[in-house]
Structure formats: C-alpha cells, structure tokens
Short mmCIF file of C-alpha atoms in Angstrom, two decimals:
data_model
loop_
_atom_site.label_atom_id
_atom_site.label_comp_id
_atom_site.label_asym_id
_atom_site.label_seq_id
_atom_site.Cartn_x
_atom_site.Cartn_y
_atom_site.Cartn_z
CA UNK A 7 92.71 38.37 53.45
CA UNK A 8 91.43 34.99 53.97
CA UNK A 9 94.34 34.17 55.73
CA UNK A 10 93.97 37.21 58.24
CA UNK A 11 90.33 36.21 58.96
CA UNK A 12 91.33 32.93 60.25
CA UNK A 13 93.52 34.44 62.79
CA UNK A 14 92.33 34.16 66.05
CA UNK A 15 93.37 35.97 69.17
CA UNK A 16 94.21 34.14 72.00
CA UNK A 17 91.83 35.65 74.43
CA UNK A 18 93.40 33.42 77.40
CA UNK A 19 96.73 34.71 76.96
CA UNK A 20 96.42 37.78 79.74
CA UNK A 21 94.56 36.87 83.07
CA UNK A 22 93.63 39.34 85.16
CA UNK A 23 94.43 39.26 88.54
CA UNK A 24 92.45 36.90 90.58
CA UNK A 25 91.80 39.34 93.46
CA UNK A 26 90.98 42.27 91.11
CA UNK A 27 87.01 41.46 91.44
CA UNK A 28 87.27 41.80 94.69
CA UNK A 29 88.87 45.03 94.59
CA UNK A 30 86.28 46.41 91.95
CA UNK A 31 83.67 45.11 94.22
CA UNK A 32 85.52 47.12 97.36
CA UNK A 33 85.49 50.10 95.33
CA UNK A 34 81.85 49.60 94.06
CA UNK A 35 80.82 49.60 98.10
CA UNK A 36 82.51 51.75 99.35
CA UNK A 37 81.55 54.63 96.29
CA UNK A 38 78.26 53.47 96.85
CA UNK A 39 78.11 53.15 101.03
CA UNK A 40 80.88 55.15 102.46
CA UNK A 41 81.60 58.04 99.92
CA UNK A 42 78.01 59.90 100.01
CA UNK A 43 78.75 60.00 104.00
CA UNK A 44 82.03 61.94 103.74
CA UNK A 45 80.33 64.44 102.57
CA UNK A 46 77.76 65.14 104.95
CA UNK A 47 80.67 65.14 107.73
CA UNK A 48 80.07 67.80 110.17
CA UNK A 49 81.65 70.96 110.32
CA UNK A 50 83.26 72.25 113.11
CA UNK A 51 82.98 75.54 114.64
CA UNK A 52 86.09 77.67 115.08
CA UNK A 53 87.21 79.08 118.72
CA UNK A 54 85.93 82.22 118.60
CA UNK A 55 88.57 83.15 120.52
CA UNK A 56 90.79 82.57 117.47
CA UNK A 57 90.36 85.57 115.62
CA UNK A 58 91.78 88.15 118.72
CA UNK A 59 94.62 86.10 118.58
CA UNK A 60 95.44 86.53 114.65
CA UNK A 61 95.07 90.02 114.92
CA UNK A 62 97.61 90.83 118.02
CA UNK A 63 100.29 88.68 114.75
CA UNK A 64 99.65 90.41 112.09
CA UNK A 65 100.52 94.22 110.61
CA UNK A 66 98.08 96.46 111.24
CA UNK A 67 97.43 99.43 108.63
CA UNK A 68 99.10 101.66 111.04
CA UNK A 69 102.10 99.72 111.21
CA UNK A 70 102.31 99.56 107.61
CA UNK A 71 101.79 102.86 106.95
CA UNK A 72 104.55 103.94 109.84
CA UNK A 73 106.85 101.06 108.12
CA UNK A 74 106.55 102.47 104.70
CA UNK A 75 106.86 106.35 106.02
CA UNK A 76 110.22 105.31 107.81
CA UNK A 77 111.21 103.79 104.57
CA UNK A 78 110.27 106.55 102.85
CA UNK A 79 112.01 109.06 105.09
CA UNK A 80 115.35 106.73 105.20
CA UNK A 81 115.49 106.72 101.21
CA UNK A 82 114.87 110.95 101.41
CA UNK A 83 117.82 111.47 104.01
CA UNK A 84 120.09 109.18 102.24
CA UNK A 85 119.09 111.18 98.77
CA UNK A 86 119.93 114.27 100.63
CA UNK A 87 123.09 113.39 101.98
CA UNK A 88 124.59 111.77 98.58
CA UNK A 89 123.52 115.22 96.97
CA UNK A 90 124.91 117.46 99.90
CA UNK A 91 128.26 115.37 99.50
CA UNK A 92 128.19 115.91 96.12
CA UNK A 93 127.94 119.63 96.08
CA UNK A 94 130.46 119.81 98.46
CA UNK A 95 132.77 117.94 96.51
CA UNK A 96 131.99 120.72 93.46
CA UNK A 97 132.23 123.33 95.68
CA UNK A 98 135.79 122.57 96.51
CA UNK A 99 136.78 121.71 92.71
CA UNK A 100 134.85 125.03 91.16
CA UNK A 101 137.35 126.92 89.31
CA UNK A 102 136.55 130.94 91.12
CA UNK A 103 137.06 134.28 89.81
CA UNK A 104 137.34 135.52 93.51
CA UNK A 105 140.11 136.20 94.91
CA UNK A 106 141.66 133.57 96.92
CA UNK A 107 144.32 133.61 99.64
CA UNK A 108 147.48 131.12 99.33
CA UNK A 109 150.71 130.97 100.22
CA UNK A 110 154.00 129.46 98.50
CA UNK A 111 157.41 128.73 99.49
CA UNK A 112 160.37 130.65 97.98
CA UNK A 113 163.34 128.69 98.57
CA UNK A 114 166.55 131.17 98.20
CA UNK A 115 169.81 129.60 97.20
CA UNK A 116 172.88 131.43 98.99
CA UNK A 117 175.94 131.59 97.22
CA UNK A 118 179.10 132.67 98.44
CA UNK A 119 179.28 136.09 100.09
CA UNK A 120 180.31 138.72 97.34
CA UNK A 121 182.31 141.14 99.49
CA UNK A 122 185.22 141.63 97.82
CA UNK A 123 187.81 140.66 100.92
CA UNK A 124 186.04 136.91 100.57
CA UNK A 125 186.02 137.11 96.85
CA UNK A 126 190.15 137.60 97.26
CA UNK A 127 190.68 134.88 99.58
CA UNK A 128 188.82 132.73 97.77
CA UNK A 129 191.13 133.99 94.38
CA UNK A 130 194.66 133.58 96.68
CA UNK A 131 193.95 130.46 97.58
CA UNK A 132 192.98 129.05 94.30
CA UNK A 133 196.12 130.54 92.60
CA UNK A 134 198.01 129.08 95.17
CA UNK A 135 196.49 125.68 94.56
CA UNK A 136 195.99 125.76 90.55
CA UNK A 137 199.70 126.06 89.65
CA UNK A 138 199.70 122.18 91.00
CA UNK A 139 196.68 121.00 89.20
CA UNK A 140 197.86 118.88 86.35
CA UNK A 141 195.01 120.00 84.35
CA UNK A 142 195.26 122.97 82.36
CA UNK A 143 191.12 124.56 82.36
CA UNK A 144 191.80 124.49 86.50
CA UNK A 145 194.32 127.67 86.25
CA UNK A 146 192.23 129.03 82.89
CA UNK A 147 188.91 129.98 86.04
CA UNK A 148 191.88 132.86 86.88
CA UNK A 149 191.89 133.93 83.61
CA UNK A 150 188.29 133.67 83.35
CA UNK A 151 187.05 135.87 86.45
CA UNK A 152 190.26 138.32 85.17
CA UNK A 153 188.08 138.55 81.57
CA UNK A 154 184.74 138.97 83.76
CA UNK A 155 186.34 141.99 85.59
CA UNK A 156 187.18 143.62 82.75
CA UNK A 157 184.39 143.34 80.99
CA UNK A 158 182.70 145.14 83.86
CA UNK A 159 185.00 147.33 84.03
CA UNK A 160 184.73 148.67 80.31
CA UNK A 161 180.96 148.92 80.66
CA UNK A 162 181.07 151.03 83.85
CA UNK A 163 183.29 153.32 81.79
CA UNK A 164 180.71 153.42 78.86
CA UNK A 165 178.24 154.30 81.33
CA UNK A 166 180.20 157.30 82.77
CA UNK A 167 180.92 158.82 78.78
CA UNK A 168 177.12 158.08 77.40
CA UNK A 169 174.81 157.26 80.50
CA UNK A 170 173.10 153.97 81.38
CA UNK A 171 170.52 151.70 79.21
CA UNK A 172 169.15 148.93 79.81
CA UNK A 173 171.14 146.64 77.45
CA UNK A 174 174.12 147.54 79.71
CA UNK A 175 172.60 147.02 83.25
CA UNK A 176 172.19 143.60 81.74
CA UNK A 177 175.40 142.95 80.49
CA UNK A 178 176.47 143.97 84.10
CA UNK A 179 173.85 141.24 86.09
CA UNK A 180 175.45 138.56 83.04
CA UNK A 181 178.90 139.57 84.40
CA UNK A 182 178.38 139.21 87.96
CA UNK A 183 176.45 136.05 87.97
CA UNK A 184 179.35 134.92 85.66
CA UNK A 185 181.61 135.70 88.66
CA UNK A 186 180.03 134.45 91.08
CA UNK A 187 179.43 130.75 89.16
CA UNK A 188 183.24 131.23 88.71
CA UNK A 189 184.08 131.88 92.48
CA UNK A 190 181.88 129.25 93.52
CA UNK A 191 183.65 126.68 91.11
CA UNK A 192 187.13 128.03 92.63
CA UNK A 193 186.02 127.64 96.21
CA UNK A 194 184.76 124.12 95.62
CA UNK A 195 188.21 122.95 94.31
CA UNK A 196 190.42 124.80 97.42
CA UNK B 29 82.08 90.95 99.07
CA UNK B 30 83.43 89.70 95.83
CA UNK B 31 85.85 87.12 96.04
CA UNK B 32 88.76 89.33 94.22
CA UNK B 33 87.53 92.79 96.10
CA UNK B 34 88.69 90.81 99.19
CA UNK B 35 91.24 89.88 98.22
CA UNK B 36 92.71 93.21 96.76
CA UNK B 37 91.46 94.17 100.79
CA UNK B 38 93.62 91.97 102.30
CA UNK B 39 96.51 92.48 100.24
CA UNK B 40 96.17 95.95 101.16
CA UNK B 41 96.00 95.33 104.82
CA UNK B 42 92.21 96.23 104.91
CA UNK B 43 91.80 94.84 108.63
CA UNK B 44 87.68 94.56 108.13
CA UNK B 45 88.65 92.83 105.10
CA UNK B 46 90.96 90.21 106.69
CA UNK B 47 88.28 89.26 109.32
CA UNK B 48 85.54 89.05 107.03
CA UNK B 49 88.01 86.51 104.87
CA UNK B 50 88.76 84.36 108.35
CA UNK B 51 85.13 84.52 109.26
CA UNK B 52 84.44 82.94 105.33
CA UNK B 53 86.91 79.97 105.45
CA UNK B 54 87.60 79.73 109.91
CA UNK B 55 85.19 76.48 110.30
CA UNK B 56 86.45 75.13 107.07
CA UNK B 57 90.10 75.05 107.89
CA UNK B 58 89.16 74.02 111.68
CA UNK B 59 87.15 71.30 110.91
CA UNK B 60 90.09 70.33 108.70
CA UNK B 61 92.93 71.23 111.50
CA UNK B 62 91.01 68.85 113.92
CA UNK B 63 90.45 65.97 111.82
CA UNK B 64 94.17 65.78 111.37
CA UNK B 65 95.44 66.56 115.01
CA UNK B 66 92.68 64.84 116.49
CA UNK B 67 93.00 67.52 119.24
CA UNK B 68 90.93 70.82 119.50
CA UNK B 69 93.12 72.61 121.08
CA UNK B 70 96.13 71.70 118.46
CA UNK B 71 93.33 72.72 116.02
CA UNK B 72 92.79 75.92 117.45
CA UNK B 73 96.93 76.48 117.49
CA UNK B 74 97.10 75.32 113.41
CA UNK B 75 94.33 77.76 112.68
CA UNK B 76 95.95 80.69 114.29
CA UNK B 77 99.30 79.91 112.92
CA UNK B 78 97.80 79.21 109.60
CA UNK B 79 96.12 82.64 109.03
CA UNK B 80 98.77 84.78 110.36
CA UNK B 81 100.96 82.99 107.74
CA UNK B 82 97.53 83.55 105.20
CA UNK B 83 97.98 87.01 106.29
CA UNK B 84 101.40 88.12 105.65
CA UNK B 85 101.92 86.24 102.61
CA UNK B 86 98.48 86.50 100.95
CA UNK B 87 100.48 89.02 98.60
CA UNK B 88 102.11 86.06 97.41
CA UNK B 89 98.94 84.79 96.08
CA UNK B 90 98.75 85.21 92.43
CA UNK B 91 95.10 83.22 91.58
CA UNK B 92 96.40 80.16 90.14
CA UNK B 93 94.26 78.02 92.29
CA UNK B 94 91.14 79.13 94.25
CA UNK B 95 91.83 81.17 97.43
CA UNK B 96 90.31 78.26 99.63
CA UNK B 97 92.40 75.76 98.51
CA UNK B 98 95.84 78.42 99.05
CA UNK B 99 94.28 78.57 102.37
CA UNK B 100 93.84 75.15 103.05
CA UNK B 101 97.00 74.21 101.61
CA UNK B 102 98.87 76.51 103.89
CA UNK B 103 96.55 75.35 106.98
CA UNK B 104 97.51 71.14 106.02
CA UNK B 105 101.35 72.34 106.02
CA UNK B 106 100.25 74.28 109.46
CA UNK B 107 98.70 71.13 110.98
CA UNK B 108 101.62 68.87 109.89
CA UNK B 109 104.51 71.32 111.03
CA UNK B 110 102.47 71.45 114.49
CA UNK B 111 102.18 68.01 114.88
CA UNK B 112 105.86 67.14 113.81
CA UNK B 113 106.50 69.78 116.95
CA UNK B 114 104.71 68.13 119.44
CA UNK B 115 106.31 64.65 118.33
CA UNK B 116 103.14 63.50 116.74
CA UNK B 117 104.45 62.59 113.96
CA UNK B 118 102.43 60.87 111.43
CA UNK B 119 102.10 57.24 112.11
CA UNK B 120 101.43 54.57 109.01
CA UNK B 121 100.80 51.85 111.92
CA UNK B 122 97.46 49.60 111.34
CA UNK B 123 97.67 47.99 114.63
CA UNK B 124 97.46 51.46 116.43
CA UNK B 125 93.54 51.29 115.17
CA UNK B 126 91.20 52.31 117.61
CA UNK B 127 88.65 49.38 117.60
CA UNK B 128 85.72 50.68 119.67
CA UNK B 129 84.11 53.69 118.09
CA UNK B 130 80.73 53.45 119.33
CA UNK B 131 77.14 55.08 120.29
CA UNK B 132 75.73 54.52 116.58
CA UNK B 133 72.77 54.84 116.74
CA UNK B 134 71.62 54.37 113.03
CA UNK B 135 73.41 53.61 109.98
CA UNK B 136 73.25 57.17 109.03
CA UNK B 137 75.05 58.68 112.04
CA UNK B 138 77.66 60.66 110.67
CA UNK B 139 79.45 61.26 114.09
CA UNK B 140 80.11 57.18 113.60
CA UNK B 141 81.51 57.61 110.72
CA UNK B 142 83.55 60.68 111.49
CA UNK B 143 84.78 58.87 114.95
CA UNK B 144 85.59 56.22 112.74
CA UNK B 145 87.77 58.34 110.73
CA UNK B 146 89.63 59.56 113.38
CA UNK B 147 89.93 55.99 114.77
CA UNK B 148 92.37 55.47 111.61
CA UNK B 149 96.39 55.70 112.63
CA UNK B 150 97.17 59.52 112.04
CA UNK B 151 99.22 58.98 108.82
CA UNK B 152 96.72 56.55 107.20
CA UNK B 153 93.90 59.15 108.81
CA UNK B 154 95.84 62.25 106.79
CA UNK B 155 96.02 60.16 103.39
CA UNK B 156 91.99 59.41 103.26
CA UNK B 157 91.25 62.95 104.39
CA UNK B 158 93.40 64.62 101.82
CA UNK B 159 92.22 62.70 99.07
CA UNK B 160 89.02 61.73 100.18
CA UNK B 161 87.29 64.49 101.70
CA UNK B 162 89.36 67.26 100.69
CA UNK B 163 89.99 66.27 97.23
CA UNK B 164 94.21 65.75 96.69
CA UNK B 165 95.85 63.67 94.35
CA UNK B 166 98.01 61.28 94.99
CA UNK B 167 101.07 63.51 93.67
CA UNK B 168 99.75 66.31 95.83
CA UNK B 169 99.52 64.09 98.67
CA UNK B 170 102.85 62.85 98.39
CA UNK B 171 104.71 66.60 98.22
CA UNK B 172 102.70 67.17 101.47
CA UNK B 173 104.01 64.41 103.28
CA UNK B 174 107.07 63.64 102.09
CA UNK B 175 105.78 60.40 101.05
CA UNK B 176 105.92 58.53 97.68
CA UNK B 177 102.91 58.38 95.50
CA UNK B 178 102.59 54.59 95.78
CA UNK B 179 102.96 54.79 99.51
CA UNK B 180 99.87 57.53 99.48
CA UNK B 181 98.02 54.62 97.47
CA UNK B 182 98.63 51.72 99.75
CA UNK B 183 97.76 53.78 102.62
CA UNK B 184 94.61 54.85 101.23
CA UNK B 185 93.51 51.85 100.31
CA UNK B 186 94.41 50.79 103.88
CA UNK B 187 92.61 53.09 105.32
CA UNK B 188 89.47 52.38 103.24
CA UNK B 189 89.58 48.57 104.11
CA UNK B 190 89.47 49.53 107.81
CA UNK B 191 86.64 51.97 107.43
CA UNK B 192 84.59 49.38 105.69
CA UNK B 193 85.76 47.01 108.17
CA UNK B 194 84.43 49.28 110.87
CA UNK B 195 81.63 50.33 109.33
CA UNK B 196 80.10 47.43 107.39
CA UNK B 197 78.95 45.65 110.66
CA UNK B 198 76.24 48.56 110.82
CA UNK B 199 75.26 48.90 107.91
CA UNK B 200 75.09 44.80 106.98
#
C-alpha cells in the first residue's frame, strides 16, 4: 500500500497539441460571435409562381381515380376471360347424355371373289402346282377345302330332313370362312 | 391541420392538402435551395423539382424522421442533382473566396453575414450550411456529398476560419 502511494504519475508524459488552445479559443468565438447569427438568417420567400408549376407534375385525384378504374377494369376483363376459357374448355370435355352425331370409318377387307368358276381356277392351278412342292401340308390345303365341302354338304342335307337352327347356320358361316382362308392360302402360293 | 391529418391528405392525393403542405415548408426549402445554388432562379427550379418528387413519393414516407427534414432531405439531393446538371459542381477551392462582401452597416447586419456565407466556395458553402444551419452530422453530410467524413470536417472548419476571417474585422 505504501508502496502504491509513492507512485507518481508522470503528468508530462502526454502534451497536448500546441495549437489546440487556439482551436478551443476559435471554437469559443465563433459559438459565442458567429453561431447566435446563423440563426437569425433571413428567410426567403418562395416564387409564388412555384406552386402552378408543381401542380401541372403531379397526379391529380382524377387521374388517380381514372388510373385505378382502368386497373380495375383490366384485372375484371382478364378474370372474365380466364373463366370464359375455362368453361369452354369443360364444355368441350363434359361427358353428355344427348345425343351426339359422329362418324367412323369401316374399313372392309376383300377377299377373293367366291364364285365358284374363280374358286376352281384357283383349285386347278394349285393342284397343278402342289404335286411339285417338296413339302407335304402344301398338297394336304386340297384335302382340306375337299373336307370343308363336305362338311357343308352333310349339313345342307340335315337341313332338308329336320329344318334349319341356328347351331347349323353357324356351322355353315365356320365352313365357308374356312374355305375361303383356304383359297386365299392356295392363291397366294400359285 | 395536424401534422399526420396532412399527411394521410397527401398520401391520398388530397390536392388542398398538398398545397397547404408546400405553403407550410415552400420558404423553408427555398431559402435553403438558394443558399446552396447561390442563384434564385436555380432555387426556384430545385423547389419545383423537389416537391413534385415530395409529391409522388410522400407514400414512401413512413415517420421515421420529421416530415420537414424528409422534405429537406429530398430538396438538398434536388439542389445538388441541379447543380451537378448545370456543371456547378461543388467546388472545395479556398482561393475562389469572394473577398468583398460589403454594405455592413452594423455588426448585427445579418445580410453581412449571410453574403458572407455565400461568399464561401460552393462545396465549403454546402458543408457549413448542412451542419451549421441546418443541423447534419458529419456522417449525414458525407452520404450527401459523396464525401468522406473527415473531408466534411476539414471543410467545415475551413469554412469557419474564413467566416471569422471575414467577419471579425466588424465586429473587432
């Protein structure tokens, strides 16, 4: 403790700068002489002209008001136009009871003509040409169709003894497509 | 009309409203146009520019200061962006000091003083009225002009040593 009092602060070890009286003594003046004077500066008196001029630059109410209608009516017609585009759009996609008109495209495949004077020419010309095919199921069509018009044959009898039905007339429309698949098959290999 | 009420006008394009707010704060903001342009009729273009700008942005203003000093703000940037247009930029030049402003006629005579003022080099002129009359800081000062805050200091203390040096003479 004793020690501590007999420190001593060096009270000369920061100077102020030499000029800074000065400078206080500046301030001190001009606080004191110049300062109080700004204050009582004079105001000026605006153009009176001035304010005419403002009000030809800025919006007037009017404008505004026109501004935020056309806004306003922009926003509405664009609403209306997104919602007429969508019910259009449903329109066209509703499922409707009513009837509707359409149209389709039947496309009809044409075989070979089924007279009987093309179906033999067709058969001659096979025969002539099977006897060289090396392969045996080439000749065994003949046999085939030769099966096929017996069949139909047969049936056409049963329908003279015990009448038509129904199961028959579709045995018959088996046996003719039958002979015509068969025909076609012989005319594609002559 | 209440401050706020007049404000609300404006905001709401209330034309009554926006003249009775320019008739409030017009000589204010002139007075302050001219002592920086030095020129009345540059004054009278800052102040018209200035409130049309007041005008269509006062919805902008949100209260954080008082409305004179958004105004005056707005009409210091005004007077600056005018005189950067005309080439009149601000100039930190000592020498360009006009030495003769005269007719005092006692030590009082504010027009001295005010002539003295305007005496000042326009960017030294700016600095002292800013933070002198008008009340900026140095920081605010320095965001205005573009300037550093130690080059608003040194110019205002320039500009106060050449007041005093203009104006001690009459009052010694």
């Amino acid at each position: 403790m004793e020690d501590f009092k007999q420190i001593k602060l060096d009270n000369q070890k920061y100077l102020p700068p030499k000029d800074l009286w000065s400078k206080i003594e500046f301030d001190l003046d001009y606080q004191n002489n110049i300062k109080p004077l700004l204050e009582q500066l004079p105001e000026r008196t605006a153009p009176s002209h001035i304010w005419g001029e403002i009000e030809k630059n800025i919006p007037s109410v009017r404008m505004r008001l026109f501004k935020k209608k056309w806004v306003v009516q922009t926003v509405a017609a664009s609403v209306l136009l997104v919602i007429g585009f969508g019910l259009g759009r449903w329109f066209n996609n509703k499922p409707s009871n009513t009837p509707q008109l359409g149209y389709s495209q039947v496309k009809t495949i044409t075989y070979l003509d089924e007279d009987q004077e093309s179906i033999n020419e067709v058969l001659d010309e096979y025969v002539k040409k099977c006897k060289y095919y090396p392969n045996e199921n080439s000749c065994s069509l003949v046999n085939d169709f030769t099966d096929l018009v017996s069949a139909k044959a047969e049936l056409e009898n049963i329908i003279k003894r015990m009448g038509n039905s129904d199961n028959i007339m579709q045995q018959l429309r088996r046996i003719e497509l039958e002979k015509t698949r068969i025909i076609r098959n012989m005319a594609q290999r002559i | 009309m209440e401050e706020q009420k007049l404000i609300a006008a404006c905001k709401a394009n209330d034309r009554l409203a926006q003249q009775l707010l320019y008739n409030r704060y017009a000589n204010a903001m002139f007075t302050i146009s001219y002592r920086i342009t030095k020129d009345k009729e540059l004054a009278a273009d800052v102040l018209q520019e200035a409130f049309v700008r007041v005008f269509h942005y006062i919805y902008t203003f949100r209260g954080e200061s008082t409305l004179g000093a958004w105004i005056k703000t707005i009409v210091v940037r005004s007077a600056l962006a005018i005189l950067k247009k005309e080439k009149k930029e601000l100039s930190f030049d000592i020498s360009e000091v006009d030495e003769s402003p005269t007719n005092l006629h006692f030590l009082h005579d504010i027009d001295y003083i005010e002539k003295a003022i305007l005496s000042l080099p326009s960017g030294y002129r700016t600095v002292f009225l800013l933070i002198e009359v008008e009340g900026y800081t140095h920081q605010d000062v320095a965001d205005l002009l573009g300037v550093s805050v130690g080059t608003s200091k040194s110019q205002l203390f320039y500009a106060k040593k050449r007041l005093r040096e203009l104006i001690s003479p009459k009052i010694e």
